[in-house]
XYZ file of N, CA, C and O in Angstrom:
452
model
N -8.998 14.905 7.746
C -8.039 14.860 6.661
C -8.572 15.693 5.493
O -9.764 15.729 5.245
N -7.667 16.308 4.794
C -8.074 17.166 3.695
C -7.625 16.595 2.353
O -6.980 15.546 2.291
N -7.958 17.307 1.285
C -7.622 16.839 -0.064
C -6.121 16.755 -0.281
O -5.644 15.892 -1.009
N -5.355 17.628 0.362
C -3.906 17.585 0.234
C -3.347 16.292 0.839
O -2.440 15.681 0.270
N -3.905 15.871 1.981
C -3.497 14.611 2.593
C -3.780 13.442 1.654
O -2.957 12.538 1.505
N -4.934 13.465 1.036
C -5.322 12.400 0.120
C -4.407 12.370 -1.104
O -3.939 11.310 -1.518
N -4.104 13.532 -1.641
C -3.197 13.615 -2.792
C -1.825 13.061 -2.426
O -1.242 12.272 -3.167
N -1.318 13.434 -1.267
C -0.010 12.952 -0.814
C -0.033 11.442 -0.600
O 0.926 10.746 -0.925
N -1.139 10.924 -0.064
C -1.263 9.483 0.136
C -1.170 8.754 -1.199
O -0.422 7.783 -1.339
N -1.917 9.207 -2.192
C -1.898 8.538 -3.496
C -0.536 8.660 -4.160
O -0.055 7.718 -4.789
N 0.132 9.804 -4.003
C 1.485 9.947 -4.537
C 2.416 8.932 -3.882
O 3.241 8.315 -4.549
N 2.289 8.792 -2.589
C 3.145 7.876 -1.852
C 2.896 6.433 -2.274
O 3.837 5.675 -2.493
N 1.646 6.053 -2.389
C 1.325 4.688 -2.809
C 1.917 4.415 -4.190
O 2.490 3.350 -4.423
N 1.807 5.368 -5.083
C 2.353 5.167 -6.421
C 3.873 5.227 -6.457
O 4.486 4.835 -7.446
N 4.500 5.687 -5.375
C 5.962 5.704 -5.293
C 6.526 4.373 -4.795
O 7.733 4.142 -4.889
N 5.668 3.496 -4.283
C 6.136 2.190 -3.813
C 6.631 1.426 -5.038
O 5.864 1.173 -5.964
N 7.910 1.070 -5.064
C 8.445 0.398 -6.251
C 7.858 -1.002 -6.448
O 7.526 -1.687 -5.475
N 7.770 -1.411 -7.696
C 7.354 -2.777 -8.009
C 8.292 -3.736 -7.293
O 9.492 -3.490 -7.179
N 7.728 -4.810 -6.768
C 8.525 -5.798 -6.062
C 8.685 -5.507 -4.582
O 9.367 -6.239 -3.872
N 8.056 -4.428 -4.113
C 8.077 -4.107 -2.689
C 6.661 -3.832 -2.221
O 5.760 -3.603 -3.032
N 6.480 -3.852 -0.899
C 5.169 -3.608 -0.312
C 5.309 -2.641 0.852
O 6.409 -2.367 1.319
N 4.163 -2.157 1.311
C 4.121 -1.187 2.406
C 2.871 -1.505 3.227
O 1.883 -2.010 2.688
N 2.898 -1.219 4.501
C 1.709 -1.439 5.323
C 0.888 -0.161 5.411
O 1.398 0.941 5.180
N -0.359 -0.321 5.794
C -1.240 0.826 5.979
C -0.651 1.789 7.009
O -0.634 2.996 6.825
N -0.177 1.229 8.114
C 0.396 2.060 9.167
C 1.654 2.780 8.728
O 1.873 3.942 9.085
N 2.494 2.106 7.950
C 3.705 2.740 7.448
C 3.349 3.920 6.557
O 3.959 4.983 6.649
N 2.345 3.757 5.709
C 1.910 4.860 4.845
C 1.419 6.037 5.688
O 1.764 7.191 5.406
N 0.622 5.737 6.696
C 0.122 6.815 7.569
C 1.285 7.550 8.229
O 1.312 8.789 8.253
N 2.259 6.807 8.714
C 3.433 7.434 9.335
C 4.190 8.299 8.334
O 4.604 9.418 8.656
N 4.374 7.788 7.118
C 5.167 8.496 6.114
C 4.535 9.811 5.649
O 5.249 10.722 5.235
N 3.199 9.900 5.728
C 2.579 11.179 5.346
C 2.332 12.068 6.561
O 1.675 13.094 6.457
N 2.885 11.653 7.693
C 2.777 12.483 8.887
C 1.480 12.327 9.638
O 1.064 13.236 10.372
N 0.817 11.188 9.508
C -0.448 10.924 10.193
C -0.350 9.619 10.980
O -1.070 8.660 10.722
N 0.577 9.542 11.952
C 0.734 8.285 12.696
C -0.568 7.857 13.362
O -1.355 8.685 13.808
N -0.773 6.548 13.382
C -1.980 6.008 14.004
C -3.214 6.053 13.125
O -4.305 5.719 13.573
N -3.060 6.446 11.875
C -4.226 6.583 10.985
C -4.266 5.495 9.914
O -4.720 5.717 8.794
N -3.815 4.290 10.248
C -3.804 3.177 9.293
C -5.209 2.893 8.755
O -5.378 2.619 7.563
N -6.214 2.986 9.603
C -7.589 2.718 9.146
C -8.043 3.770 8.134
O -8.773 3.459 7.201
N -7.613 5.003 8.324
C -7.939 6.055 7.356
C -7.322 5.719 6.010
O -7.977 5.861 4.980
N -6.072 5.246 6.012
C -5.414 4.853 4.760
C -6.238 3.762 4.076
O -6.517 3.831 2.877
N -6.649 2.757 4.839
C -7.467 1.683 4.275
C -8.781 2.177 3.710
O -9.208 1.764 2.629
N -9.411 3.074 4.418
C -10.688 3.635 3.960
C -10.506 4.397 2.653
O -11.302 4.266 1.722
N -9.439 5.177 2.554
C -9.179 5.949 1.335
C -8.865 5.021 0.161
O -9.311 5.256 -0.961
N -8.148 3.964 0.420
C -7.867 2.997 -0.645
C -9.135 2.273 -1.079
O -9.332 2.019 -2.262
N -9.985 1.945 -0.134
C -11.241 1.287 -0.460
C -12.103 2.176 -1.351
O -12.731 1.706 -2.292
N -12.118 3.461 -1.071
C -12.914 4.398 -1.871
C -12.343 4.561 -3.276
O -13.055 4.950 -4.187
N -11.056 4.289 -3.442
C -10.422 4.479 -4.747
C -10.149 3.156 -5.442
O -9.385 3.106 -6.395
N -10.780 2.080 -4.995
C -10.460 0.743 -5.507
C -10.705 0.584 -7.001
O -10.133 -0.302 -7.629
N -11.533 1.430 -7.591
C -11.785 1.345 -9.032
C -10.753 2.107 -9.850
O -10.732 2.003 -11.070
N -9.898 2.858 -9.189
C -8.896 3.667 -9.876
C -7.654 2.814 -10.127
O -6.862 2.569 -9.228
N -7.492 2.365 -11.377
C -6.381 1.474 -11.696
C -5.032 2.179 -11.702
O -3.998 1.535 -11.786
N -5.029 3.493 -11.581
C -3.760 4.207 -11.574
C -3.101 4.192 -10.201
O -1.979 4.643 -10.040
N -3.764 3.641 -9.202
C -3.213 3.561 -7.852
C -2.726 2.128 -7.616
O -3.453 1.174 -7.853
N -1.488 2.002 -7.163
C -0.885 0.683 -6.934
C -1.346 0.078 -5.604
O -0.532 -0.288 -4.763
N -2.634 -0.050 -5.434
C -3.248 -0.524 -4.200
C -2.743 -1.894 -3.772
O -2.690 -2.208 -2.581
N -2.380 -2.725 -4.739
C -1.998 -4.107 -4.435
C -0.706 -4.201 -3.629
O -0.426 -5.227 -3.025
N 0.060 -3.112 -3.566
C 1.327 -3.106 -2.824
C 1.138 -2.734 -1.350
O 2.114 -2.619 -0.622
N -0.097 -2.550 -0.924
C -0.384 -2.154 0.460
C -0.983 -3.354 1.206
O -1.979 -3.926 0.777
N -0.333 -3.700 2.326
C -0.711 -4.878 3.105
C -0.945 -4.520 4.565
O -0.619 -3.415 4.999
N -1.436 -5.476 5.307
C -1.519 -5.322 6.760
C -0.102 -5.344 7.325
O 0.814 -5.878 6.706
N 0.083 -4.808 8.497
C 1.428 -4.730 9.087
C 2.046 -6.109 9.307
O 3.266 -6.259 9.322
N 1.215 -7.125 9.431
C 1.693 -8.504 9.609
C 2.187 -9.113 8.305
O 2.757 -10.201 8.311
N 1.944 -8.417 7.195
C 2.291 -8.949 5.887
C 1.143 -9.676 5.205
O 1.255 -10.106 4.060
N 0.033 -9.807 5.910
C -1.129 -10.470 5.320
C -1.718 -9.609 4.209
O -1.701 -8.369 4.298
N -2.268 -10.269 3.208
C -2.945 -9.531 2.156
C -4.112 -8.770 2.761
O -4.636 -9.124 3.818
N -4.525 -7.724 2.079
C -5.505 -6.796 2.635
C -6.939 -7.317 2.642
O -7.794 -6.733 3.280
N -7.176 -8.414 1.961
C -8.549 -8.899 1.798
C -8.692 -10.302 2.373
O -7.707 -11.007 2.599
N -9.931 -10.735 2.565
C -10.206 -12.068 3.092
C -9.615 -13.137 2.181
O -9.692 -13.031 0.944
N -9.018 -14.156 2.791
C -8.416 -15.242 2.024
C -9.415 -15.806 1.027
O -10.593 -15.956 1.329
N -8.929 -16.087 -0.161
C -9.685 -16.703 -1.248
C -10.749 -15.800 -1.860
O -11.475 -16.214 -2.753
N -10.860 -14.563 -1.407
C -11.803 -13.632 -2.037
C -11.234 -13.217 -3.393
O -10.023 -13.350 -3.644
N -12.088 -12.711 -4.264
C -11.633 -12.270 -5.584
C -10.542 -11.208 -5.475
O -9.555 -11.238 -6.209
N -10.697 -10.274 -4.544
C -9.711 -9.198 -4.394
C -8.382 -9.741 -3.858
O -7.317 -9.304 -4.291
N -8.427 -10.692 -2.936
C -7.194 -11.287 -2.406
C -6.461 -12.047 -3.507
O -5.234 -11.949 -3.624
N -7.213 -12.763 -4.321
C -6.597 -13.494 -5.435
C -5.966 -12.515 -6.413
O -4.830 -12.713 -6.860
N -6.672 -11.432 -6.715
C -6.129 -10.418 -7.627
C -4.870 -9.778 -7.030
O -3.866 -9.601 -7.730
N -4.901 -9.451 -5.749
C -3.739 -8.848 -5.102
C -2.556 -9.812 -5.134
O -1.427 -9.413 -5.453
N -2.802 -11.059 -4.839
C -1.743 -12.078 -4.840
C -1.110 -12.203 -6.228
O 0.116 -12.214 -6.357
N -1.934 -12.260 -7.242
C -1.433 -12.383 -8.621
C -0.591 -11.170 -8.992
O 0.516 -11.312 -9.541
N -1.096 -9.976 -8.711
C -0.350 -8.754 -9.061
C 0.998 -8.693 -8.339
O 2.014 -8.327 -8.936
N 1.019 -9.064 -7.068
C 2.275 -9.059 -6.324
C 3.255 -10.100 -6.879
O 4.440 -9.813 -7.066
N 2.745 -11.286 -7.175
C 3.609 -12.333 -7.708
C 4.176 -11.952 -9.072
O 5.329 -12.270 -9.371
N 3.399 -11.251 -9.873
C 3.892 -10.792 -11.178
C 5.060 -9.823 -11.021
O 5.878 -9.681 -11.924
N 5.134 -9.159 -9.867
C 6.216 -8.213 -9.593
C 7.376 -8.869 -8.847
O 8.330 -8.194 -8.472
N 7.277 -10.164 -8.600
C 8.357 -10.876 -7.931
C 8.239 -10.969 -6.427
O 9.157 -11.435 -5.750
N 7.116 -10.536 -5.879
C 6.894 -10.630 -4.431
C 6.396 -12.043 -4.123
O 5.444 -12.521 -4.731
N 7.047 -12.700 -3.182
C 6.667 -14.054 -2.787
C 5.510 -13.980 -1.798
O 5.619 -13.312 -0.763
N 4.409 -14.645 -2.141
C 3.227 -14.687 -1.276
C 3.016 -16.140 -0.870
O 2.753 -16.987 -1.708
N 3.169 -16.406 0.426
C 2.975 -17.755 0.958
C 1.858 -17.706 1.986
O 1.912 -16.901 2.919
N 0.885 -18.572 1.821
C -0.248 -18.636 2.755
C -0.881 -17.261 2.948
O -1.175 -16.847 4.069
N -1.049 -16.533 1.838
C -1.709 -15.232 1.827
C -0.943 -14.180 2.636
O -1.513 -13.239 3.145
N 0.377 -14.356 2.725
C 1.204 -13.454 3.519
C 2.524 -13.196 2.788
O 3.047 -14.053 2.105
N 3.046 -11.988 2.995
C 4.331 -11.581 2.437
C 5.300 -11.378 3.598
O 4.927 -10.814 4.631
N 6.534 -11.823 3.431
C 7.559 -11.596 4.452
C 7.973 -10.135 4.378
O 8.671 -9.712 3.457
N 7.529 -9.352 5.349
C 7.782 -7.909 5.342
C 9.275 -7.597 5.454
O 9.744 -6.612 4.903
N 10.033 -8.441 6.127
C 11.473 -8.198 6.247
C 12.153 -8.267 4.880
O 13.136 -7.576 4.640
N 11.619 -9.093 4.004
C 12.229 -9.260 2.677
C 11.717 -8.267 1.652
O 12.452 -7.888 0.740
N 10.455 -7.852 1.756
C 9.834 -7.085 0.684
C 9.331 -5.695 1.062
O 8.831 -4.966 0.209
N 9.445 -5.313 2.336
C 8.911 -4.006 2.742
C 9.754 -2.872 2.172
O 10.976 -2.883 2.249
N 9.071 -1.905 1.619
C 9.717 -0.712 1.051
C 10.270 0.150 2.163
O 9.578 0.454 3.135
N 11.501 0.555 1.990
C 12.133 1.498 2.903
C 12.529 2.717 2.069
O 13.588 2.733 1.445
N 11.661 3.719 2.014
C 11.938 4.875 1.150
C 13.183 5.631 1.605
O 13.457 5.743 2.800
N 13.909 6.109 0.626
C 15.093 6.921 0.922
C 14.660 8.349 1.236
O 13.513 8.739 0.992
N 15.593 9.123 1.728
C 15.311 10.530 1.985
C 14.939 11.242 0.686
O 14.020 12.063 0.662
N 15.611 10.888 -0.405
C 15.288 11.485 -1.707
C 13.854 11.169 -2.116
O 13.135 12.027 -2.639
N 13.430 9.933 -1.865
C 12.027 9.559 -2.159
C 11.088 10.487 -1.411
O 10.122 11.012 -1.972
N 11.370 10.681 -0.155
C 10.483 11.484 0.676
C 10.509 12.959 0.296
O 9.493 13.634 0.352
N 11.658 13.456 -0.087
C 11.762 14.871 -0.415
C 11.239 15.209 -1.795
O 10.638 16.263 -2.006
N 11.485 14.337 -2.764
C 11.181 14.684 -4.148
C 9.953 13.984 -4.731
O 9.361 14.478 -5.675
N 9.581 12.853 -4.180
C 8.405 12.136 -4.687
C 7.141 12.653 -4.014
O 6.124 12.852 -4.655
N 7.229 12.871 -2.740
C 6.063 13.283 -1.977
C 6.138 14.784 -1.726
O 6.954 15.249 -0.948
N 5.296 15.492 -2.413
C 5.260 16.950 -2.230
C 4.533 17.264 -0.932
O 3.497 16.709 -0.651
N 5.100 18.156 -0.145
C 4.487 18.508 1.143
C 3.515 19.544 0.955
O 2.634 20.050 1.160
């Protein structure tokens, strides 16, 4: 992966609207890197100190929060999601209710190729 891929990933993460979530795999698919969910997670982990990235909106495909239950990061993620109106029950979000489905306009104009 190159710097352009990383830039596009961060743009995409920041395009996830408040009150919605996205999975690692969905992000990988949306930037044209299917099967690279672990790469997305690794890149987010490396940027965890960057508060300008909406990392808290990225979950496992099952809807589970990205961190171990009751860890400081899981608690922080849960709080941030709840502040945006996302319902978190048992450390999980109902993906059918809250998963972001970007429009074609989102993909064409938000994410520069």
